[in-house]
């Protein structure tokens, strides 16, 4: 498991060391040395060009100045531009003593540089870049699209170290060098702005055990543990049965995609609850599926999937059946908002139920929760109003946690970085580089994968933790898209579905 902590916790961890009477500045020296080493290595790709160091007023700027001092000693051509209300005194002195050059922001010529060290703001930042720093970063941003590499010190400046919220303008980094441990932005909403993350140890890492990670990432061996692999004595019922209540006359495609995705995970059987004319379509596309027209309560399944493309009264009843069932339910699309009503009438769900909203659906859920279950809302969120979609997108970690706490369910909040929150406060994230995934139907495929994997786990005596299965489903979803032309071209939902068996085979190794 790879863990990330809030900037606040890392500052708390450092505090006793840096405030000790005997403190000799060694933590910053180690941090700056690590930054210098990575900068020197990255510069090999831009040999013969100058290095520009953007220096803010705090210790992040201090790291930048000390790193620049090392680079000067190695003979690199370095310029620094001071962008804070002041600069780290000793760092600036060392830089000047080494012959370091300070340039005026107005005379900055971006074309002279091959590498930028972004040391404007680190864990002490409040809000986005101000004034001159914002102007300079805006100018450089257009240039970095062309040819300049960027190395961020600790976090890309303008990114919130506690939440990962992005306050533009931010210089997207090719490499982020951080200290002690990853911070929230490195595994959350700002992850795609961080580039490759390198952690420099400062010798006080054992104190991390006193802090809870804010967000974690499963490694491949942990994902594999959530995958149920059949043995020679398995049969269709030991492999799990998923009951699917998705799609409608209006949205038959959601039924086809979620059902095929579920079948392609290797689940023992799929039982599909028919509305309208869906049976013939389902059986033409996936003849493996058993369709039923009777009440879902009469079906024996290990997990339910409901909500994707679900409109009309029959499907509304189906969503309620899934919510009331003792088996875990994957609650997608329309079922997400319906869950708010359900929770206010019946109390919280079990953790093994999974809500799978995108930010817009989560906004709707939270608006309903704040209106229908005000006392619970107040206990969890306080006086704050329900967030807008944009606010959720800027702090998905927080709002996924809130939704999980309010509903009792596991919440999988979809995005380029997907957040999976459990009611115990733990959050996993999954990064996807398959940006072509953001198309209609893609969510139906994810819900189908999740239904198949949860049903397979539920058929075991020891199912994997729900959040782990949810993370596995997101990874398989993203990898299935990447298998289609390496993710470099369009990946329609139908193409993703076809790649699921191969993505699973690759994952199992
Ligand atoms: N602790 C340690 O020993 C170690 C720390 N390390 C390093 O130190 C970094 C943390 O340093 P830090 O605490 O000085 O905070 P940092 O982010 O550099 O700057 C904060 C200053 O900027 C200002 N400011 C704030 N918001 C602003 C804004 N929006 N726009 C513009 N200005 C803004 C504000 O000053 P103000 O101008 O408001 O008076 C404030 O004083 C950490 O990320 C790591 O790199 C490593 O060396 C390892 C050892
Ligand atoms: K920075």
Short mmCIF file of N, CA and C and ligand atoms in Angstrom, two decimals, residues 54 60-61 117-123 151-159 176-177, ligand 2:
data_model
loop_
_atom_site.label_atom_id
_atom_site.label_comp_id
_atom_site.label_asym_id
_atom_site.label_seq_id
_atom_site.Cartn_x
_atom_site.Cartn_y
_atom_site.Cartn_z
N UNK A 54 12.29 29.12 -9.37
CA UNK A 54 11.25 30.04 -8.91
C UNK A 54 11.20 29.93 -7.39
N UNK A 60 9.98 26.32 1.35
CA UNK A 60 9.97 25.69 0.02
C UNK A 60 10.95 26.44 -0.88
N UNK A 61 10.92 27.76 -0.79
CA UNK A 61 11.89 28.58 -1.53
C UNK A 61 13.30 28.31 -1.03
N UNK A 117 12.75 24.82 -11.73
CA UNK A 117 12.48 24.26 -10.39
C UNK A 117 11.42 25.14 -9.75
N UNK A 118 10.27 24.55 -9.48
CA UNK A 118 9.15 25.30 -8.90
C UNK A 118 9.21 25.18 -7.38
N UNK A 119 9.80 26.20 -6.75
CA UNK A 119 9.92 26.22 -5.28
C UNK A 119 9.26 27.48 -4.74
N UNK A 120 8.05 27.74 -5.21
CA UNK A 120 7.34 28.94 -4.75
C UNK A 120 6.56 28.64 -3.46
N UNK A 121 5.75 27.62 -3.51
CA UNK A 121 4.93 27.29 -2.33
C UNK A 121 4.97 25.79 -2.06
N UNK A 122 5.01 25.44 -0.79
CA UNK A 122 4.96 24.04 -0.39
C UNK A 122 3.84 23.82 0.59
N UNK A 123 4.16 23.18 1.70
CA UNK A 123 3.12 22.79 2.65
C UNK A 123 2.57 23.98 3.44
N UNK A 151 10.34 20.65 -12.50
CA UNK A 151 10.46 19.81 -11.31
C UNK A 151 9.87 20.61 -10.15
N UNK A 152 8.86 20.04 -9.50
CA UNK A 152 8.19 20.75 -8.41
C UNK A 152 8.82 20.34 -7.09
N UNK A 153 9.06 21.33 -6.23
CA UNK A 153 9.58 21.04 -4.90
C UNK A 153 8.40 20.78 -3.96
N UNK A 154 8.28 19.58 -3.48
CA UNK A 154 7.24 19.12 -2.56
C UNK A 154 5.87 18.98 -3.22
N UNK A 155 5.30 20.08 -3.70
CA UNK A 155 4.04 20.02 -4.47
C UNK A 155 4.13 21.07 -5.57
N UNK A 156 3.43 20.88 -6.67
CA UNK A 156 3.35 21.98 -7.64
C UNK A 156 2.71 23.18 -6.94
N UNK A 157 3.34 24.35 -7.03
CA UNK A 157 2.83 25.51 -6.30
C UNK A 157 1.44 25.89 -6.79
N UNK A 158 0.56 26.15 -5.82
CA UNK A 158 -0.84 26.45 -6.16
C UNK A 158 -1.75 25.27 -5.86
N UNK A 159 -1.13 24.12 -5.55
CA UNK A 159 -1.91 22.93 -5.20
C UNK A 159 -1.96 22.83 -3.67
N UNK A 176 7.81 15.53 -9.36
CA UNK A 176 7.65 16.22 -8.08
C UNK A 176 8.53 15.52 -7.05
N UNK A 177 9.39 16.29 -6.42
CA UNK A 177 10.25 15.71 -5.38
C UNK A 177 9.65 16.10 -4.03
K1 LIG B 2 6.49 23.99 -4.91
#
